[in-house]
Amino acid sequence: MITGVHHFSISVTDLNRTLEFYTKVLELTLQSQKRNSYDGLGRALFGSNWGVDQSFADLEIAVLNCGQMRIEFIEYRDPPARPFHKNPSIAGSAHIAFKVQDIEGTRRRLEEAGVEFHTPIQSFPEKEDLEWKWCYFRDPDGIVLELVEEVRH
């Protein structure tokens, strides 16, 4: 039986740059960071039918806390990381939606830190008494991020 989500994981091209952005700009907390490298890891990660046929793998992993959620970032060194395709319509693409209490204030703070948003604040009426205010931006790898404020009427 599934009881919840343990963590969400995203591959990145430069873990140090990613940590700088997520801890300094978005103010998430680093929980752990370690290098994982051994023969057999490649088979465990990629199986045998995914286009990567190697037994050895070398990667660095960082786990950040965001409220009750863990977000894991992985920089693959062997096989080397490749840039994100940046097209959210491709199956398997994902984004992270961060809950905020004041979307306008949070957006303003992030823009002052150099973050560029690619949508204005939008509205999504989920239920009769619940509306989401939301807007999108990207991290240094081009991964789509979202701010969401839930507004009850």
mmCIF file with all atom_site columns, C-alpha atoms in Angstrom:
data_model
loop_
_atom_site.group_PDB
_atom_site.id
_atom_site.type_symbol
_atom_site.label_atom_id
_atom_site.label_alt_id
_atom_site.label_comp_id
_atom_site.label_asym_id
_atom_site.label_entity_id
_atom_site.label_seq_id
_atom_site.pdbx_PDB_ins_code
_atom_site.Cartn_x
_atom_site.Cartn_y
_atom_site.Cartn_z
_atom_site.occupancy
_atom_site.B_iso_or_equiv
_atom_site.pdbx_formal_charge
_atom_site.auth_seq_id
_atom_site.auth_comp_id
_atom_site.auth_asym_id
_atom_site.auth_atom_id
_atom_site.pdbx_PDB_model_num
ATOM 1   C CA . MET A 1 1   ? 0.000   0.000  0.000   1.00 0.00 ? 1   MET A CA 1
ATOM 2   C CA . ILE A 1 2   ? 1.355   3.438  -0.934  1.00 0.00 ? 2   ILE A CA 1
ATOM 3   C CA . THR A 1 3   ? 1.323   5.776  2.061   1.00 0.00 ? 3   THR A CA 1
ATOM 4   C CA . GLY A 1 4   ? 2.879   8.932  0.631   1.00 0.00 ? 4   GLY A CA 1
ATOM 5   C CA . VAL A 1 5   ? 5.737   10.391 -1.367  1.00 0.00 ? 5   VAL A CA 1
ATOM 6   C CA . HIS A 1 6   ? 9.214   9.902  0.112   1.00 0.00 ? 6   HIS A CA 1
ATOM 7   C CA . HIS A 1 7   ? 11.047  12.298 -2.233  1.00 0.00 ? 7   HIS A CA 1
ATOM 8   C CA . PHE A 1 8   ? 11.101  13.783 -5.696  1.00 0.00 ? 8   PHE A CA 1
ATOM 9   C CA . SER A 1 9   ? 14.319  13.491 -7.737  1.00 0.00 ? 9   SER A CA 1
ATOM 10  C CA . ILE A 1 10  ? 15.688  15.603 -10.592 1.00 0.00 ? 10  ILE A CA 1
ATOM 11  C CA . SER A 1 11  ? 18.909  15.190 -12.569 1.00 0.00 ? 11  SER A CA 1
ATOM 12  C CA . VAL A 1 12  ? 21.005  18.327 -13.046 1.00 0.00 ? 12  VAL A CA 1
ATOM 13  C CA . THR A 1 13  ? 24.164  19.247 -14.953 1.00 0.00 ? 13  THR A CA 1
ATOM 14  C CA . ASP A 1 14  ? 25.958  21.149 -12.168 1.00 0.00 ? 14  ASP A CA 1
ATOM 15  C CA . LEU A 1 15  ? 25.081  20.226 -8.578  1.00 0.00 ? 15  LEU A CA 1
ATOM 16  C CA . ASN A 1 16  ? 27.014  23.131 -7.025  1.00 0.00 ? 16  ASN A CA 1
ATOM 17  C CA . ARG A 1 17  ? 25.152  25.669 -9.183  1.00 0.00 ? 17  ARG A CA 1
ATOM 18  C CA . THR A 1 18  ? 21.855  23.932 -8.356  1.00 0.00 ? 18  THR A CA 1
ATOM 19  C CA . LEU A 1 19  ? 22.546  24.018 -4.611  1.00 0.00 ? 19  LEU A CA 1
ATOM 20  C CA . GLU A 1 20  ? 23.481  27.695 -4.807  1.00 0.00 ? 20  GLU A CA 1
ATOM 21  C CA . PHE A 1 21  ? 20.153  28.506 -6.497  1.00 0.00 ? 21  PHE A CA 1
ATOM 22  C CA . TYR A 1 22  ? 17.890  26.342 -4.339  1.00 0.00 ? 22  TYR A CA 1
ATOM 23  C CA . THR A 1 23  ? 19.511  27.186 -0.974  1.00 0.00 ? 23  THR A CA 1
ATOM 24  C CA . LYS A 1 24  ? 20.428  30.854 -1.503  1.00 0.00 ? 24  LYS A CA 1
ATOM 25  C CA . VAL A 1 25  ? 17.669  32.095 -3.834  1.00 0.00 ? 25  VAL A CA 1
ATOM 26  C CA . LEU A 1 26  ? 14.753  29.779 -2.975  1.00 0.00 ? 26  LEU A CA 1
ATOM 27  C CA . GLU A 1 27  ? 15.920  29.338 0.655   1.00 0.00 ? 27  GLU A CA 1
ATOM 28  C CA . LEU A 1 28  ? 15.516  25.547 0.859   1.00 0.00 ? 28  LEU A CA 1
ATOM 29  C CA . THR A 1 29  ? 17.614  23.671 3.437   1.00 0.00 ? 29  THR A CA 1
ATOM 30  C CA . LEU A 1 30  ? 20.361  21.203 2.523   1.00 0.00 ? 30  LEU A CA 1
ATOM 31  C CA . GLN A 1 31  ? 19.775  17.933 4.398   1.00 0.00 ? 31  GLN A CA 1
ATOM 32  C CA . SER A 1 32  ? 22.606  15.817 2.967   1.00 0.00 ? 32  SER A CA 1
ATOM 33  C CA . GLN A 1 33  ? 25.110  15.559 0.152   1.00 0.00 ? 33  GLN A CA 1
ATOM 34  C CA . LYS A 1 34  ? 27.245  12.577 -0.879  1.00 0.00 ? 34  LYS A CA 1
ATOM 35  C CA . ARG A 1 35  ? 29.005  10.944 -3.778  1.00 0.00 ? 35  ARG A CA 1
ATOM 36  C CA . ASN A 1 36  ? 27.877  7.476  -4.839  1.00 0.00 ? 36  ASN A CA 1
ATOM 37  C CA . SER A 1 37  ? 30.188  5.546  -7.123  1.00 0.00 ? 37  SER A CA 1
ATOM 38  C CA . TYR A 1 38  ? 30.559  1.788  -7.609  1.00 0.00 ? 38  TYR A CA 1
ATOM 39  C CA . ASP A 1 39  ? 30.365  -1.094 -10.043 1.00 0.00 ? 39  ASP A CA 1
ATOM 40  C CA . GLY A 1 40  ? 26.791  -2.384 -10.254 1.00 0.00 ? 40  GLY A CA 1
ATOM 41  C CA . LEU A 1 41  ? 25.210  1.035  -9.600  1.00 0.00 ? 41  LEU A CA 1
ATOM 42  C CA . GLY A 1 42  ? 24.729  1.605  -13.329 1.00 0.00 ? 42  GLY A CA 1
ATOM 43  C CA . ARG A 1 43  ? 22.704  -1.585 -13.689 1.00 0.00 ? 43  ARG A CA 1
ATOM 44  C CA . ALA A 1 44  ? 20.647  -0.703 -10.595 1.00 0.00 ? 44  ALA A CA 1
ATOM 45  C CA . LEU A 1 45  ? 19.853  2.789  -11.926 1.00 0.00 ? 45  LEU A CA 1
ATOM 46  C CA . PHE A 1 46  ? 19.352  2.085  -15.608 1.00 0.00 ? 46  PHE A CA 1
ATOM 47  C CA . GLY A 1 47  ? 18.332  -1.563 -15.797 1.00 0.00 ? 47  GLY A CA 1
ATOM 48  C CA . SER A 1 48  ? 19.184  -3.170 -19.106 1.00 0.00 ? 48  SER A CA 1
ATOM 49  C CA . ASN A 1 49  ? 16.643  -1.714 -21.517 1.00 0.00 ? 49  ASN A CA 1
ATOM 50  C CA . TRP A 1 50  ? 17.011  2.071  -21.197 1.00 0.00 ? 50  TRP A CA 1
ATOM 51  C CA . GLY A 1 51  ? 19.823  2.865  -23.622 1.00 0.00 ? 51  GLY A CA 1
ATOM 52  C CA . VAL A 1 52  ? 22.539  3.034  -20.960 1.00 0.00 ? 52  VAL A CA 1
ATOM 53  C CA . ASP A 1 53  ? 24.468  -0.199 -20.821 1.00 0.00 ? 53  ASP A CA 1
ATOM 54  C CA . GLN A 1 54  ? 27.086  0.122  -18.125 1.00 0.00 ? 54  GLN A CA 1
ATOM 55  C CA . SER A 1 55  ? 27.619  -1.506 -14.777 1.00 0.00 ? 55  SER A CA 1
ATOM 56  C CA . PHE A 1 56  ? 29.626  1.331  -13.198 1.00 0.00 ? 56  PHE A CA 1
ATOM 57  C CA . ALA A 1 57  ? 28.072  4.691  -12.313 1.00 0.00 ? 57  ALA A CA 1
ATOM 58  C CA . ASP A 1 58  ? 29.381  7.782  -10.534 1.00 0.00 ? 58  ASP A CA 1
ATOM 59  C CA . LEU A 1 59  ? 27.042  10.442 -9.233  1.00 0.00 ? 59  LEU A CA 1
ATOM 60  C CA . GLU A 1 60  ? 26.698  13.100 -6.581  1.00 0.00 ? 60  GLU A CA 1
ATOM 61  C CA . ILE A 1 61  ? 23.422  13.419 -4.700  1.00 0.00 ? 61  ILE A CA 1
ATOM 62  C CA . ALA A 1 62  ? 22.062  16.273 -2.594  1.00 0.00 ? 62  ALA A CA 1
ATOM 63  C CA . VAL A 1 63  ? 18.797  16.167 -0.647  1.00 0.00 ? 63  VAL A CA 1
ATOM 64  C CA . LEU A 1 64  ? 17.026  19.409 0.230   1.00 0.00 ? 64  LEU A CA 1
ATOM 65  C CA . ASN A 1 65  ? 14.088  19.951 2.557   1.00 0.00 ? 65  ASN A CA 1
ATOM 66  C CA . CYS A 1 66  ? 11.050  21.926 1.465   1.00 0.00 ? 66  CYS A CA 1
ATOM 67  C CA . GLY A 1 67  ? 8.489   21.753 4.257   1.00 0.00 ? 67  GLY A CA 1
ATOM 68  C CA . GLN A 1 68  ? 7.627   18.074 4.649   1.00 0.00 ? 68  GLN A CA 1
ATOM 69  C CA . MET A 1 69  ? 8.920   17.193 1.164   1.00 0.00 ? 69  MET A CA 1
ATOM 70  C CA . ARG A 1 70  ? 12.418  16.076 0.207   1.00 0.00 ? 70  ARG A CA 1
ATOM 71  C CA . ILE A 1 71  ? 13.809  17.049 -3.180  1.00 0.00 ? 71  ILE A CA 1
ATOM 72  C CA . GLU A 1 72  ? 16.816  15.071 -4.391  1.00 0.00 ? 72  GLU A CA 1
ATOM 73  C CA . PHE A 1 73  ? 19.147  16.479 -7.026  1.00 0.00 ? 73  PHE A CA 1
ATOM 74  C CA . ILE A 1 74  ? 21.559  14.159 -8.832  1.00 0.00 ? 74  ILE A CA 1
ATOM 75  C CA . GLU A 1 75  ? 24.539  15.143 -10.972 1.00 0.00 ? 75  GLU A CA 1
ATOM 76  C CA . TYR A 1 76  ? 25.589  12.163 -13.073 1.00 0.00 ? 76  TYR A CA 1
ATOM 77  C CA . ARG A 1 77  ? 29.327  12.170 -13.685 1.00 0.00 ? 77  ARG A CA 1
ATOM 78  C CA . ASP A 1 78  ? 29.581  8.735  -15.334 1.00 0.00 ? 78  ASP A CA 1
ATOM 79  C CA . PRO A 1 79  ? 27.596  8.522  -17.483 1.00 0.00 ? 79  PRO A CA 1
ATOM 80  C CA . PRO A 1 80  ? 27.895  12.307 -17.806 1.00 0.00 ? 80  PRO A CA 1
ATOM 81  C CA . ALA A 1 81  ? 24.831  14.493 -17.318 1.00 0.00 ? 81  ALA A CA 1
ATOM 82  C CA . ARG A 1 82  ? 23.277  15.942 -20.438 1.00 0.00 ? 82  ARG A CA 1
ATOM 83  C CA . PRO A 1 83  ? 21.257  19.182 -20.518 1.00 0.00 ? 83  PRO A CA 1
ATOM 84  C CA . PHE A 1 84  ? 17.496  19.094 -19.968 1.00 0.00 ? 84  PHE A CA 1
ATOM 85  C CA . HIS A 1 85  ? 15.495  19.291 -23.209 1.00 0.00 ? 85  HIS A CA 1
ATOM 86  C CA . LYS A 1 86  ? 13.411  22.166 -21.689 1.00 0.00 ? 86  LYS A CA 1
ATOM 87  C CA . ASN A 1 87  ? 10.173  21.089 -23.367 1.00 0.00 ? 87  ASN A CA 1
ATOM 88  C CA . PRO A 1 88  ? 7.489   20.448 -20.711 1.00 0.00 ? 88  PRO A CA 1
ATOM 89  C CA . SER A 1 89  ? 5.218   18.717 -23.267 1.00 0.00 ? 89  SER A CA 1
ATOM 90  C CA . ILE A 1 90  ? 7.591   15.727 -23.562 1.00 0.00 ? 90  ILE A CA 1
ATOM 91  C CA . ALA A 1 91  ? 6.326   12.759 -21.532 1.00 0.00 ? 91  ALA A CA 1
ATOM 92  C CA . GLY A 1 92  ? 8.338   12.331 -18.352 1.00 0.00 ? 92  GLY A CA 1
ATOM 93  C CA . SER A 1 93  ? 8.946   16.051 -17.957 1.00 0.00 ? 93  SER A CA 1
ATOM 94  C CA . ALA A 1 94  ? 8.044   17.402 -14.554 1.00 0.00 ? 94  ALA A CA 1
ATOM 95  C CA . HIS A 1 95  ? 7.920   20.603 -12.585 1.00 0.00 ? 95  HIS A CA 1
ATOM 96  C CA . ILE A 1 96  ? 7.932   21.488 -8.905  1.00 0.00 ? 96  ILE A CA 1
ATOM 97  C CA . ALA A 1 97  ? 5.150   23.695 -7.552  1.00 0.00 ? 97  ALA A CA 1
ATOM 98  C CA . PHE A 1 98  ? 6.173   25.531 -4.360  1.00 0.00 ? 98  PHE A CA 1
ATOM 99  C CA . LYS A 1 99  ? 3.401   26.615 -1.985  1.00 0.00 ? 99  LYS A CA 1
ATOM 100 C CA . VAL A 1 100 ? 3.664   30.229 -0.856  1.00 0.00 ? 100 VAL A CA 1
ATOM 101 C CA . GLN A 1 101 ? 1.519   32.454 1.337   1.00 0.00 ? 101 GLN A CA 1
ATOM 102 C CA . ASP A 1 102 ? 2.093   35.671 -0.646  1.00 0.00 ? 102 ASP A CA 1
ATOM 103 C CA . ILE A 1 103 ? 2.711   35.006 -4.337  1.00 0.00 ? 103 ILE A CA 1
ATOM 104 C CA . GLU A 1 104 ? 3.149   38.678 -5.238  1.00 0.00 ? 104 GLU A CA 1
ATOM 105 C CA . GLY A 1 105 ? 5.723   39.263 -2.479  1.00 0.00 ? 105 GLY A CA 1
ATOM 106 C CA . THR A 1 106 ? 7.577   36.014 -3.195  1.00 0.00 ? 106 THR A CA 1
ATOM 107 C CA . ARG A 1 107 ? 7.703   36.752 -6.905  1.00 0.00 ? 107 ARG A CA 1
ATOM 108 C CA . ARG A 1 108 ? 8.993   40.272 -6.241  1.00 0.00 ? 108 ARG A CA 1
ATOM 109 C CA . ARG A 1 109 ? 11.756  38.912 -3.937  1.00 0.00 ? 109 ARG A CA 1
ATOM 110 C CA . LEU A 1 110 ? 12.807  36.310 -6.531  1.00 0.00 ? 110 LEU A CA 1
ATOM 111 C CA . GLU A 1 111 ? 12.835  38.877 -9.348  1.00 0.00 ? 111 GLU A CA 1
ATOM 112 C CA . GLU A 1 112 ? 15.072  41.099 -7.206  1.00 0.00 ? 112 GLU A CA 1
ATOM 113 C CA . ALA A 1 113 ? 17.413  38.082 -6.890  1.00 0.00 ? 113 ALA A CA 1
ATOM 114 C CA . GLY A 1 114 ? 17.566  37.808 -10.702 1.00 0.00 ? 114 GLY A CA 1
ATOM 115 C CA . VAL A 1 115 ? 14.903  35.153 -11.349 1.00 0.00 ? 115 VAL A CA 1
ATOM 116 C CA . GLU A 1 116 ? 13.029  35.656 -14.629 1.00 0.00 ? 116 GLU A CA 1
ATOM 117 C CA . PHE A 1 117 ? 9.403   34.539 -14.728 1.00 0.00 ? 117 PHE A CA 1
ATOM 118 C CA . HIS A 1 118 ? 7.917   33.432 -18.026 1.00 0.00 ? 118 HIS A CA 1
ATOM 119 C CA . THR A 1 119 ? 4.266   33.841 -17.042 1.00 0.00 ? 119 THR A CA 1
ATOM 120 C CA . PRO A 1 120 ? 2.370   36.542 -15.221 1.00 0.00 ? 120 PRO A CA 1
ATOM 121 C CA . ILE A 1 121 ? 0.447   35.451 -12.129 1.00 0.00 ? 121 ILE A CA 1
ATOM 122 C CA . GLN A 1 122 ? -2.475  33.342 -13.350 1.00 0.00 ? 122 GLN A CA 1
ATOM 123 C CA . SER A 1 123 ? -5.599  31.967 -11.666 1.00 0.00 ? 123 SER A CA 1
ATOM 124 C CA . PHE A 1 124 ? -6.962  28.410 -11.578 1.00 0.00 ? 124 PHE A CA 1
ATOM 125 C CA . PRO A 1 125 ? -10.366 27.873 -9.917  1.00 0.00 ? 125 PRO A CA 1
ATOM 126 C CA . GLU A 1 126 ? -9.966  24.353 -8.501  1.00 0.00 ? 126 GLU A CA 1
ATOM 127 C CA . LYS A 1 127 ? -13.260 24.320 -6.566  1.00 0.00 ? 127 LYS A CA 1
ATOM 128 C CA . GLU A 1 128 ? -16.054 26.752 -5.880  1.00 0.00 ? 128 GLU A CA 1
ATOM 129 C CA . ASP A 1 129 ? -14.280 28.001 -2.738  1.00 0.00 ? 129 ASP A CA 1
ATOM 130 C CA . LEU A 1 130 ? -10.624 27.373 -3.726  1.00 0.00 ? 130 LEU A CA 1
ATOM 131 C CA . GLU A 1 131 ? -8.532  29.242 -6.280  1.00 0.00 ? 131 GLU A CA 1
ATOM 132 C CA . TRP A 1 132 ? -4.848  28.819 -7.072  1.00 0.00 ? 132 TRP A CA 1
ATOM 133 C CA . LYS A 1 133 ? -2.731  31.814 -8.020  1.00 0.00 ? 133 LYS A CA 1
ATOM 134 C CA . TRP A 1 134 ? 0.295   30.558 -9.906  1.00 0.00 ? 134 TRP A CA 1
ATOM 135 C CA . CYS A 1 135 ? 3.251   31.556 -12.088 1.00 0.00 ? 135 CYS A CA 1
ATOM 136 C CA . TYR A 1 136 ? 6.181   29.743 -13.724 1.00 0.00 ? 136 TYR A CA 1
ATOM 137 C CA . PHE A 1 137 ? 9.923   30.303 -13.817 1.00 0.00 ? 137 PHE A CA 1
ATOM 138 C CA . ARG A 1 138 ? 12.963  28.081 -14.437 1.00 0.00 ? 138 ARG A CA 1
ATOM 139 C CA . ASP A 1 139 ? 15.989  26.983 -12.468 1.00 0.00 ? 139 ASP A CA 1
ATOM 140 C CA . PRO A 1 140 ? 19.560  27.206 -13.881 1.00 0.00 ? 140 PRO A CA 1
ATOM 141 C CA . ASP A 1 141 ? 19.080  23.906 -15.796 1.00 0.00 ? 141 ASP A CA 1
ATOM 142 C CA . GLY A 1 142 ? 15.815  25.136 -17.337 1.00 0.00 ? 142 GLY A CA 1
ATOM 143 C CA . ILE A 1 143 ? 13.649  22.948 -15.103 1.00 0.00 ? 143 ILE A CA 1
ATOM 144 C CA . VAL A 1 144 ? 10.187  24.456 -14.738 1.00 0.00 ? 144 VAL A CA 1
ATOM 145 C CA . LEU A 1 145 ? 9.307   25.718 -11.262 1.00 0.00 ? 145 LEU A CA 1
ATOM 146 C CA . GLU A 1 146 ? 6.018   27.164 -10.103 1.00 0.00 ? 146 GLU A CA 1
ATOM 147 C CA . LEU A 1 147 ? 4.814   29.337 -7.247  1.00 0.00 ? 147 LEU A CA 1
ATOM 148 C CA . VAL A 1 148 ? 1.302   28.528 -6.004  1.00 0.00 ? 148 VAL A CA 1
ATOM 149 C CA . GLU A 1 149 ? -0.805  30.438 -3.502  1.00 0.00 ? 149 GLU A CA 1
ATOM 150 C CA . GLU A 1 150 ? -4.060  28.784 -2.490  1.00 0.00 ? 150 GLU A CA 1
ATOM 151 C CA . VAL A 1 151 ? -6.826  31.320 -1.916  1.00 0.00 ? 151 VAL A CA 1
ATOM 152 C CA . ARG A 1 152 ? -10.022 30.275 -0.114  1.00 0.00 ? 152 ARG A CA 1
ATOM 153 C CA . HIS A 1 153 ? -13.182 32.270 -0.793  1.00 0.00 ? 153 HIS A CA 1
#
